[in-house]
């Protein structure tokens, strides 16, 4: 089905493998198209509850595929119509209504790391080489990293990494906030977290929480969050999920929530940017 990625689904967990191991999973326009398609289908499939992204072979993604030629960053589109390929992937992740975990098993450089910024949790192997190397190639930040990176690690750290283009091992920046966990087996840790999510919380609750937290990044007053939370609580209060949540607590058992993420109404229309 795909040429640059592969898919595996097991017990509600959809794993998207960057699958060009012979080229260290370098990014291309074809990979962009296939990732967007894979994310869209995972978002629409209510049997998928958590998405994990990892790399086949020894790399996660070693950046842009520069073997395509010197004009790899050039475009035939007009100045007004051109949209960065990495940014299109980032926005596809941003639109999702379910958790996304990056299992960074090896090198993640340039687009290889910026594609993970809109994901919710990043787990990296200690020796994974990471770098925001745009300046080394004469370009600037992409994949909507101007929005995500400073919010994750702060402006000073984000600018330091971009200004220097330094490549570092994940374990060297484990306190930066970029990584939730440093683990020798990032994928196994990601699966463990995904299973914990699926086993303990409802899909609708996770979908709402993801949209709420991202939507509130630019809010100016806590009442904005209060109003959206109130709408959700009013809508969900008499639902099968809430009934099951209460019953499972009383009966001292694991809940089996019947509702799916796709049932969540859009409480965030007024917060979404144009074209998002």
PDB file of C-alpha atoms in Angstrom:
ATOM      1  CA  UNK A   1       0.000   0.000   0.000  1.00  0.00           C
ATOM      2  CA  UNK A   2       2.832   2.425   0.870  1.00  0.00           C
ATOM      3  CA  UNK A   3       6.377   2.813  -0.459  1.00  0.00           C
ATOM      4  CA  UNK A   4       8.089   4.826   2.307  1.00  0.00           C
ATOM      5  CA  UNK A   5       6.147   3.809   5.411  1.00  0.00           C
ATOM      6  CA  UNK A   6       4.448   0.685   6.745  1.00  0.00           C
ATOM      7  CA  UNK A   7       1.542   0.166   9.123  1.00  0.00           C
ATOM      8  CA  UNK A   8       0.765  -2.267  11.920  1.00  0.00           C
ATOM      9  CA  UNK A   9      -2.376  -2.334  14.077  1.00  0.00           C
ATOM     10  CA  UNK A  10      -2.703  -4.394  17.232  1.00  0.00           C
ATOM     11  CA  UNK A  11      -5.171  -4.088  20.152  1.00  0.00           C
ATOM     12  CA  UNK A  12      -6.142  -0.512  19.323  1.00  0.00           C
ATOM     13  CA  UNK A  13      -2.548   0.671  18.724  1.00  0.00           C
ATOM     14  CA  UNK A  14      -1.683   1.818  15.187  1.00  0.00           C
ATOM     15  CA  UNK A  15       2.068   1.911  14.587  1.00  0.00           C
ATOM     16  CA  UNK A  16       3.335   3.922  11.645  1.00  0.00           C
ATOM     17  CA  UNK A  17       6.866   2.863  10.710  1.00  0.00           C
ATOM     18  CA  UNK A  18       9.072   5.192   8.687  1.00  0.00           C
ATOM     19  CA  UNK A  19      10.272   2.446   6.387  1.00  0.00           C
ATOM     20  CA  UNK A  20      13.265   3.429   4.269  1.00  0.00           C
ATOM     21  CA  UNK A  21      15.965   1.804   6.438  1.00  0.00           C
ATOM     22  CA  UNK A  22      18.460   1.702   3.592  1.00  0.00           C
ATOM     23  CA  UNK A  23      18.236   5.528   3.433  1.00  0.00           C
ATOM     24  CA  UNK A  24      17.962   6.043   7.219  1.00  0.00           C
ATOM     25  CA  UNK A  25      14.260   6.838   6.682  1.00  0.00           C
ATOM     26  CA  UNK A  26      15.033  10.191   5.091  1.00  0.00           C
ATOM     27  CA  UNK A  27      12.038  12.364   4.276  1.00  0.00           C
ATOM     28  CA  UNK A  28      10.701  12.944   0.771  1.00  0.00           C
ATOM     29  CA  UNK A  29       7.590  14.349  -0.854  1.00  0.00           C
ATOM     30  CA  UNK A  30       6.350  10.790  -1.264  1.00  0.00           C
ATOM     31  CA  UNK A  31       6.780  10.181   2.477  1.00  0.00           C
ATOM     32  CA  UNK A  32       4.861  13.397   3.158  1.00  0.00           C
ATOM     33  CA  UNK A  33       1.945  12.188   1.028  1.00  0.00           C
ATOM     34  CA  UNK A  34       1.929   8.764   2.642  1.00  0.00           C
ATOM     35  CA  UNK A  35       2.186  10.080   6.211  1.00  0.00           C
ATOM     36  CA  UNK A  36      -0.711  12.483   5.663  1.00  0.00           C
ATOM     37  CA  UNK A  37      -2.782   9.638   4.242  1.00  0.00           C
ATOM     38  CA  UNK A  38      -1.856   7.318   7.123  1.00  0.00           C
ATOM     39  CA  UNK A  39      -2.648   9.943   9.777  1.00  0.00           C
ATOM     40  CA  UNK A  40      -5.965  10.799   8.141  1.00  0.00           C
ATOM     41  CA  UNK A  41      -7.032   7.148   7.998  1.00  0.00           C
ATOM     42  CA  UNK A  42      -5.917   6.507  11.586  1.00  0.00           C
ATOM     43  CA  UNK A  43      -7.902   9.532  12.737  1.00  0.00           C
ATOM     44  CA  UNK A  44     -11.037   8.324  10.972  1.00  0.00           C
ATOM     45  CA  UNK A  45     -10.765   4.725  12.216  1.00  0.00           C
ATOM     46  CA  UNK A  46     -12.398   4.402  15.621  1.00  0.00           C
ATOM     47  CA  UNK A  47     -10.739   1.028  16.126  1.00  0.00           C
ATOM     48  CA  UNK A  48      -7.456   2.953  16.369  1.00  0.00           C
ATOM     49  CA  UNK A  49      -7.106   4.437  19.839  1.00  0.00           C
ATOM     50  CA  UNK A  50      -3.422   5.425  20.039  1.00  0.00           C
ATOM     51  CA  UNK A  51      -0.879   6.113  17.289  1.00  0.00           C
ATOM     52  CA  UNK A  52       2.842   5.353  17.624  1.00  0.00           C
ATOM     53  CA  UNK A  53       5.406   6.586  15.094  1.00  0.00           C
ATOM     54  CA  UNK A  54       8.849   4.985  14.922  1.00  0.00           C
ATOM     55  CA  UNK A  55      11.577   4.129  12.416  1.00  0.00           C
ATOM     56  CA  UNK A  56      12.654   0.869  10.826  1.00  0.00           C
ATOM     57  CA  UNK A  57      16.349   0.077  11.096  1.00  0.00           C
ATOM     58  CA  UNK A  58      18.861   2.154  13.039  1.00  0.00           C
ATOM     59  CA  UNK A  59      17.389   5.624  12.394  1.00  0.00           C
ATOM     60  CA  UNK A  60      14.140   7.365  13.167  1.00  0.00           C
ATOM     61  CA  UNK A  61      14.495   9.883  10.319  1.00  0.00           C
ATOM     62  CA  UNK A  62      17.850  11.360   9.329  1.00  0.00           C
ATOM     63  CA  UNK A  63      16.274  14.454   7.781  1.00  0.00           C
ATOM     64  CA  UNK A  64      15.437  15.458   4.222  1.00  0.00           C
ATOM     65  CA  UNK A  65      16.488  13.132   1.426  1.00  0.00           C
ATOM     66  CA  UNK A  66      19.229  15.242  -0.154  1.00  0.00           C
ATOM     67  CA  UNK A  67      19.970  12.614  -2.791  1.00  0.00           C
ATOM     68  CA  UNK A  68      17.122  14.135  -4.825  1.00  0.00           C
ATOM     69  CA  UNK A  69      19.465  16.926  -5.987  1.00  0.00           C
ATOM     70  CA  UNK A  70      20.531  20.480  -5.195  1.00  0.00           C
ATOM     71  CA  UNK A  71      17.010  21.790  -5.806  1.00  0.00           C
ATOM     72  CA  UNK A  72      15.415  19.611  -3.130  1.00  0.00           C
ATOM     73  CA  UNK A  73      14.017  22.693  -1.362  1.00  0.00           C
ATOM     74  CA  UNK A  74      12.865  24.391  -4.586  1.00  0.00           C
ATOM     75  CA  UNK A  75       9.229  24.526  -5.705  1.00  0.00           C
ATOM     76  CA  UNK A  76       7.355  25.206  -8.910  1.00  0.00           C
ATOM     77  CA  UNK A  77       4.404  26.567  -6.911  1.00  0.00           C
ATOM     78  CA  UNK A  78       3.858  30.294  -6.589  1.00  0.00           C
ATOM     79  CA  UNK A  79       5.074  32.305  -3.601  1.00  0.00           C
ATOM     80  CA  UNK A  80       1.491  32.520  -2.292  1.00  0.00           C
ATOM     81  CA  UNK A  81       0.525  28.900  -2.940  1.00  0.00           C
ATOM     82  CA  UNK A  82       3.633  27.096  -1.664  1.00  0.00           C
ATOM     83  CA  UNK A  83       3.251  25.165   1.585  1.00  0.00           C
ATOM     84  CA  UNK A  84       6.171  23.486   3.355  1.00  0.00           C
ATOM     85  CA  UNK A  85       5.980  19.689   3.104  1.00  0.00           C
ATOM     86  CA  UNK A  86       6.969  19.173   6.742  1.00  0.00           C
ATOM     87  CA  UNK A  87       4.365  21.674   7.882  1.00  0.00           C
ATOM     88  CA  UNK A  88       1.666  19.810   6.012  1.00  0.00           C
ATOM     89  CA  UNK A  89       2.595  16.666   7.940  1.00  0.00           C
ATOM     90  CA  UNK A  90       2.674  18.554  11.265  1.00  0.00           C
ATOM     91  CA  UNK A  91      -0.800  19.971  10.671  1.00  0.00           C
ATOM     92  CA  UNK A  92      -2.116  16.492   9.867  1.00  0.00           C
ATOM     93  CA  UNK A  93      -0.841  15.346  13.282  1.00  0.00           C
ATOM     94  CA  UNK A  94      -2.215  18.464  14.988  1.00  0.00           C
ATOM     95  CA  UNK A  95      -5.720  17.738  13.629  1.00  0.00           C
ATOM     96  CA  UNK A  96      -5.846  14.233  15.100  1.00  0.00           C
ATOM     97  CA  UNK A  97      -8.282  13.385  17.888  1.00  0.00           C
ATOM     98  CA  UNK A  98      -6.233  10.654  19.559  1.00  0.00           C
ATOM     99  CA  UNK A  99      -2.857  10.397  21.330  1.00  0.00           C
ATOM    100  CA  UNK A 100       0.297  10.276  19.206  1.00  0.00           C
ATOM    101  CA  UNK A 101       3.599   8.951  20.604  1.00  0.00           C
ATOM    102  CA  UNK A 102       6.985   9.295  18.903  1.00  0.00           C
ATOM    103  CA  UNK A 103       9.331   6.374  19.607  1.00  0.00           C
ATOM    104  CA  UNK A 104      12.635   7.898  18.482  1.00  0.00           C
ATOM    105  CA  UNK A 105      14.792   4.821  18.025  1.00  0.00           C
ATOM    106  CA  UNK A 106      17.747   6.548  16.339  1.00  0.00           C
ATOM    107  CA  UNK A 107      18.852   9.654  14.474  1.00  0.00           C
ATOM    108  CA  UNK A 108      16.183  12.370  14.267  1.00  0.00           C
ATOM    109  CA  UNK A 109      17.604  15.384  12.445  1.00  0.00           C
ATOM    110  CA  UNK A 110      15.899  18.345  10.777  1.00  0.00           C
ATOM    111  CA  UNK A 111      12.448  17.251   9.640  1.00  0.00           C
ATOM    112  CA  UNK A 112      13.214  13.995  11.461  1.00  0.00           C
ATOM    113  CA  UNK A 113      12.769  15.776  14.791  1.00  0.00           C
ATOM    114  CA  UNK A 114      10.411  18.609  13.813  1.00  0.00           C
ATOM    115  CA  UNK A 115       7.807  16.104  12.562  1.00  0.00           C
ATOM    116  CA  UNK A 116       7.576  14.853  16.169  1.00  0.00           C
ATOM    117  CA  UNK A 117       6.858  18.258  17.728  1.00  0.00           C
ATOM    118  CA  UNK A 118       3.055  18.118  17.300  1.00  0.00           C
ATOM    119  CA  UNK A 119       3.053  14.620  18.781  1.00  0.00           C
ATOM    120  CA  UNK A 120       2.059  14.355  22.433  1.00  0.00           C
ATOM    121  CA  UNK A 121       4.877  12.275  23.886  1.00  0.00           C
ATOM    122  CA  UNK A 122       8.427  11.779  22.619  1.00  0.00           C
ATOM    123  CA  UNK A 123      10.448   8.798  23.864  1.00  0.00           C
ATOM    124  CA  UNK A 124      14.059   8.673  22.684  1.00  0.00           C
ATOM    125  CA  UNK A 125      16.877   6.165  22.808  1.00  0.00           C
ATOM    126  CA  UNK A 126      19.736   7.608  24.912  1.00  0.00           C
ATOM    127  CA  UNK A 127      22.201   7.727  22.001  1.00  0.00           C
ATOM    128  CA  UNK A 128      19.711   8.970  19.387  1.00  0.00           C
ATOM    129  CA  UNK A 129      21.305  11.912  17.543  1.00  0.00           C
ATOM    130  CA  UNK A 130      19.013  14.939  17.368  1.00  0.00           C
ATOM    131  CA  UNK A 131      19.536  18.269  15.653  1.00  0.00           C
ATOM    132  CA  UNK A 132      17.626  21.310  14.430  1.00  0.00           C
ATOM    133  CA  UNK A 133      20.025  21.824  11.551  1.00  0.00           C
ATOM    134  CA  UNK A 134      18.155  24.222   9.225  1.00  0.00           C
ATOM    135  CA  UNK A 135      20.903  26.865   9.390  1.00  0.00           C
ATOM    136  CA  UNK A 136      23.517  24.315   8.341  1.00  0.00           C
ATOM    137  CA  UNK A 137      21.591  23.884   5.090  1.00  0.00           C
ATOM    138  CA  UNK A 138      20.952  27.598   4.596  1.00  0.00           C
ATOM    139  CA  UNK A 139      17.238  27.349   5.293  1.00  0.00           C
ATOM    140  CA  UNK A 140      15.080  28.128   8.333  1.00  0.00           C
ATOM    141  CA  UNK A 141      12.725  26.283  10.674  1.00  0.00           C
ATOM    142  CA  UNK A 142       9.915  24.262   9.078  1.00  0.00           C
ATOM    143  CA  UNK A 143       7.151  21.804   9.974  1.00  0.00           C
ATOM    144  CA  UNK A 144       5.456  24.499  12.090  1.00  0.00           C
ATOM    145  CA  UNK A 145       8.377  24.287  14.536  1.00  0.00           C
ATOM    146  CA  UNK A 146       8.144  28.045  15.113  1.00  0.00           C
ATOM    147  CA  UNK A 147       4.860  27.309  16.870  1.00  0.00           C
ATOM    148  CA  UNK A 148       5.646  24.042  18.628  1.00  0.00           C
ATOM    149  CA  UNK A 149       9.324  24.107  19.641  1.00  0.00           C
ATOM    150  CA  UNK A 150       9.358  27.249  21.860  1.00  0.00           C
ATOM    151  CA  UNK A 151       6.197  26.047  23.585  1.00  0.00           C
ATOM    152  CA  UNK A 152       7.844  22.716  24.393  1.00  0.00           C
ATOM    153  CA  UNK A 153      11.334  23.796  25.487  1.00  0.00           C
ATOM    154  CA  UNK A 154      11.075  27.598  25.852  1.00  0.00           C
ATOM    155  CA  UNK A 155      12.312  30.345  23.525  1.00  0.00           C
ATOM    156  CA  UNK A 156      15.919  30.435  24.763  1.00  0.00           C
ATOM    157  CA  UNK A 157      16.572  26.717  24.326  1.00  0.00           C
ATOM    158  CA  UNK A 158      14.730  26.623  20.991  1.00  0.00           C
ATOM    159  CA  UNK A 159      16.789  29.510  19.632  1.00  0.00           C
ATOM    160  CA  UNK A 160      20.050  28.034  20.949  1.00  0.00           C
ATOM    161  CA  UNK A 161      19.436  24.790  19.081  1.00  0.00           C
ATOM    162  CA  UNK A 162      18.407  26.577  15.881  1.00  0.00           C
ATOM    163  CA  UNK A 163      21.189  29.201  16.019  1.00  0.00           C
ATOM    164  CA  UNK A 164      23.936  26.612  16.506  1.00  0.00           C
ATOM    165  CA  UNK A 165      22.514  23.742  14.448  1.00  0.00           C
ATOM    166  CA  UNK A 166      24.217  21.539  17.023  1.00  0.00           C
ATOM    167  CA  UNK A 167      23.613  17.801  16.900  1.00  0.00           C
ATOM    168  CA  UNK A 168      23.276  16.259  20.343  1.00  0.00           C
ATOM    169  CA  UNK A 169      22.459  12.883  21.827  1.00  0.00           C
ATOM    170  CA  UNK A 170      19.018  12.681  23.405  1.00  0.00           C
ATOM    171  CA  UNK A 171      20.401  11.820  26.828  1.00  0.00           C
ATOM    172  CA  UNK A 172      22.380  15.095  26.840  1.00  0.00           C
ATOM    173  CA  UNK A 173      19.129  17.102  26.749  1.00  0.00           C
ATOM    174  CA  UNK A 174      16.909  14.858  28.863  1.00  0.00           C
ATOM    175  CA  UNK A 175      15.955  17.796  31.103  1.00  0.00           C
ATOM    176  CA  UNK A 176      15.015  20.116  28.209  1.00  0.00           C
ATOM    177  CA  UNK A 177      11.377  19.066  28.034  1.00  0.00           C
ATOM    178  CA  UNK A 178      11.727  17.786  24.474  1.00  0.00           C
ATOM    179  CA  UNK A 179      11.594  14.172  25.619  1.00  0.00           C
ATOM    180  CA  UNK A 180       9.117  12.657  28.046  1.00  0.00           C
ATOM    181  CA  UNK A 181      11.332   9.607  28.519  1.00  0.00           C
ATOM    182  CA  UNK A 182      14.815   8.431  27.611  1.00  0.00           C
ATOM    183  CA  UNK A 183      14.642   4.669  27.172  1.00  0.00           C
ATOM    184  CA  UNK A 184      16.860   2.004  25.637  1.00  0.00           C
ATOM    185  CA  UNK A 185      13.775   0.560  23.914  1.00  0.00           C
ATOM    186  CA  UNK A 186      11.606   3.538  22.937  1.00  0.00           C
ATOM    187  CA  UNK A 187       9.056   1.468  21.044  1.00  0.00           C
ATOM    188  CA  UNK A 188       8.429  -0.943  23.925  1.00  0.00           C
ATOM    189  CA  UNK A 189       7.983   2.010  26.274  1.00  0.00           C
ATOM    190  CA  UNK A 190       5.589   3.631  23.787  1.00  0.00           C
ATOM    191  CA  UNK A 191       3.491   0.451  23.585  1.00  0.00           C
ATOM    192  CA  UNK A 192       3.410   0.269  27.387  1.00  0.00           C
ATOM    193  CA  UNK A 193       2.111   3.846  27.585  1.00  0.00           C
ATOM    194  CA  UNK A 194      -0.425   3.229  24.831  1.00  0.00           C
ATOM    195  CA  UNK A 195      -1.759   0.155  26.625  1.00  0.00           C
ATOM    196  CA  UNK A 196      -2.041   2.158  29.844  1.00  0.00           C
ATOM    197  CA  UNK A 197      -4.056   4.848  28.038  1.00  0.00           C
ATOM    198  CA  UNK A 198      -6.405   2.365  26.403  1.00  0.00           C
ATOM    199  CA  UNK A 199      -6.820   0.342  29.587  1.00  0.00           C
ATOM    200  CA  UNK A 200      -7.518   3.246  31.945  1.00  0.00           C
ATOM    201  CA  UNK A 201      -9.296   6.096  30.140  1.00  0.00           C
ATOM    202  CA  UNK A 202     -12.070   6.639  27.621  1.00  0.00           C
ATOM    203  CA  UNK A 203     -11.385   7.401  23.966  1.00  0.00           C
ATOM    204  CA  UNK A 204     -13.758  10.374  24.046  1.00  0.00           C
ATOM    205  CA  UNK A 205     -12.038  11.803  27.122  1.00  0.00           C
ATOM    206  CA  UNK A 206      -8.639  11.478  25.452  1.00  0.00           C
ATOM    207  CA  UNK A 207      -9.915  13.088  22.246  1.00  0.00           C
ATOM    208  CA  UNK A 208     -11.393  16.030  24.117  1.00  0.00           C
ATOM    209  CA  UNK A 209      -8.298  16.471  26.304  1.00  0.00           C
ATOM    210  CA  UNK A 210      -5.967  16.571  23.285  1.00  0.00           C
ATOM    211  CA  UNK A 211      -8.055  19.196  21.504  1.00  0.00           C
ATOM    212  CA  UNK A 212      -8.550  21.192  24.713  1.00  0.00           C
ATOM    213  CA  UNK A 213      -4.867  21.447  25.607  1.00  0.00           C
ATOM    214  CA  UNK A 214      -3.772  22.447  22.108  1.00  0.00           C
ATOM    215  CA  UNK A 215      -6.655  24.876  21.730  1.00  0.00           C
ATOM    216  CA  UNK A 216      -5.776  26.625  24.972  1.00  0.00           C
ATOM    217  CA  UNK A 217      -2.098  27.206  24.116  1.00  0.00           C
ATOM    218  CA  UNK A 218      -2.955  30.672  22.818  1.00  0.00           C
ATOM    219  CA  UNK A 219      -5.781  31.537  25.208  1.00  0.00           C
ATOM    220  CA  UNK A 220      -5.597  34.753  27.188  1.00  0.00           C
ATOM    221  CA  UNK A 221      -7.856  33.872  30.126  1.00  0.00           C
ATOM    222  CA  UNK A 222      -8.723  30.683  32.060  1.00  0.00           C
ATOM    223  CA  UNK A 223     -12.404  31.320  31.442  1.00  0.00           C
ATOM    224  CA  UNK A 224     -11.886  30.246  27.809  1.00  0.00           C
ATOM    225  CA  UNK A 225     -10.952  26.780  29.037  1.00  0.00           C
ATOM    226  CA  UNK A 226     -13.737  26.835  31.637  1.00  0.00           C
ATOM    227  CA  UNK A 227     -16.379  27.520  28.987  1.00  0.00           C
ATOM    228  CA  UNK A 228     -15.265  24.723  26.663  1.00  0.00           C
ATOM    229  CA  UNK A 229     -14.867  22.261  29.544  1.00  0.00           C
ATOM    230  CA  UNK A 230     -18.382  23.138  30.728  1.00  0.00           C
ATOM    231  CA  UNK A 231     -19.844  22.424  27.276  1.00  0.00           C
ATOM    232  CA  UNK A 232     -18.111  19.051  27.173  1.00  0.00           C
ATOM    233  CA  UNK A 233     -19.164  18.104  30.694  1.00  0.00           C
ATOM    234  CA  UNK A 234     -22.771  19.051  29.941  1.00  0.00           C
ATOM    235  CA  UNK A 235     -22.698  16.929  26.774  1.00  0.00           C
ATOM    236  CA  UNK A 236     -20.979  13.883  28.315  1.00  0.00           C
ATOM    237  CA  UNK A 237     -22.709  13.856  31.723  1.00  0.00           C
ATOM    238  CA  UNK A 238     -25.504  11.400  30.851  1.00  0.00           C
ATOM    239  CA  UNK A 239     -23.507   9.322  28.393  1.00  0.00           C
ATOM    240  CA  UNK A 240     -22.816   5.574  28.353  1.00  0.00           C
ATOM    241  CA  UNK A 241     -19.155   6.296  29.159  1.00  0.00           C
ATOM    242  CA  UNK A 242     -19.968   8.154  32.353  1.00  0.00           C
ATOM    243  CA  UNK A 243     -22.415   5.445  33.424  1.00  0.00           C
ATOM    244  CA  UNK A 244     -19.739   2.814  32.806  1.00  0.00           C
ATOM    245  CA  UNK A 245     -17.100   4.882  34.606  1.00  0.00           C
ATOM    246  CA  UNK A 246     -19.250   5.142  37.724  1.00  0.00           C
ATOM    247  CA  UNK A 247     -20.349   1.499  37.592  1.00  0.00           C
ATOM    248  CA  UNK A 248     -16.772   0.229  37.227  1.00  0.00           C
ATOM    249  CA  UNK A 249     -15.680   2.326  40.208  1.00  0.00           C
ATOM    250  CA  UNK A 250     -18.485   0.951  42.382  1.00  0.00           C
ATOM    251  CA  UNK A 251     -17.832  -2.603  41.245  1.00  0.00           C
ATOM    252  CA  UNK A 252     -14.052  -2.236  41.662  1.00  0.00           C
ATOM    253  CA  UNK A 253     -13.225  -3.352  38.119  1.00  0.00           C
ATOM    254  CA  UNK A 254     -11.634  -1.975  34.963  1.00  0.00           C
ATOM    255  CA  UNK A 255     -13.988   0.165  32.916  1.00  0.00           C
ATOM    256  CA  UNK A 256     -15.002  -0.916  29.419  1.00  0.00           C
ATOM    257  CA  UNK A 257     -15.944   2.381  27.810  1.00  0.00           C
ATOM    258  CA  UNK A 258     -18.303   1.902  24.825  1.00  0.00           C
ATOM    259  CA  UNK A 259     -17.987   5.317  23.149  1.00  0.00           C
ATOM    260  CA  UNK A 260     -15.534   6.141  20.355  1.00  0.00           C
ATOM    261  CA  UNK A 261     -13.418   9.231  19.678  1.00  0.00           C
ATOM    262  CA  UNK A 262     -15.396   9.935  16.510  1.00  0.00           C
ATOM    263  CA  UNK A 263     -18.515  10.654  18.563  1.00  0.00           C
ATOM    264  CA  UNK A 264     -16.984  13.841  20.038  1.00  0.00           C
ATOM    265  CA  UNK A 265     -18.651  17.004  18.678  1.00  0.00           C
ATOM    266  CA  UNK A 266     -16.478  19.932  17.625  1.00  0.00           C
ATOM    267  CA  UNK A 267     -16.384  22.269  20.617  1.00  0.00           C
ATOM    268  CA  UNK A 268     -13.447  24.211  19.174  1.00  0.00           C
ATOM    269  CA  UNK A 269     -14.611  25.681  15.864  1.00  0.00           C
ATOM    270  CA  UNK A 270     -13.971  29.298  16.901  1.00  0.00           C
ATOM    271  CA  UNK A 271     -10.418  28.439  18.095  1.00  0.00           C
ATOM    272  CA  UNK A 272      -9.164  26.916  14.839  1.00  0.00           C
ATOM    273  CA  UNK A 273      -6.976  28.901  12.477  1.00  0.00           C
ATOM    274  CA  UNK A 274      -7.762  29.368   8.806  1.00  0.00           C
ATOM    275  CA  UNK A 275      -7.118  26.230   6.831  1.00  0.00           C
ATOM    276  CA  UNK A 276      -6.509  24.105   9.948  1.00  0.00           C
TER     277      UNK A 276
END
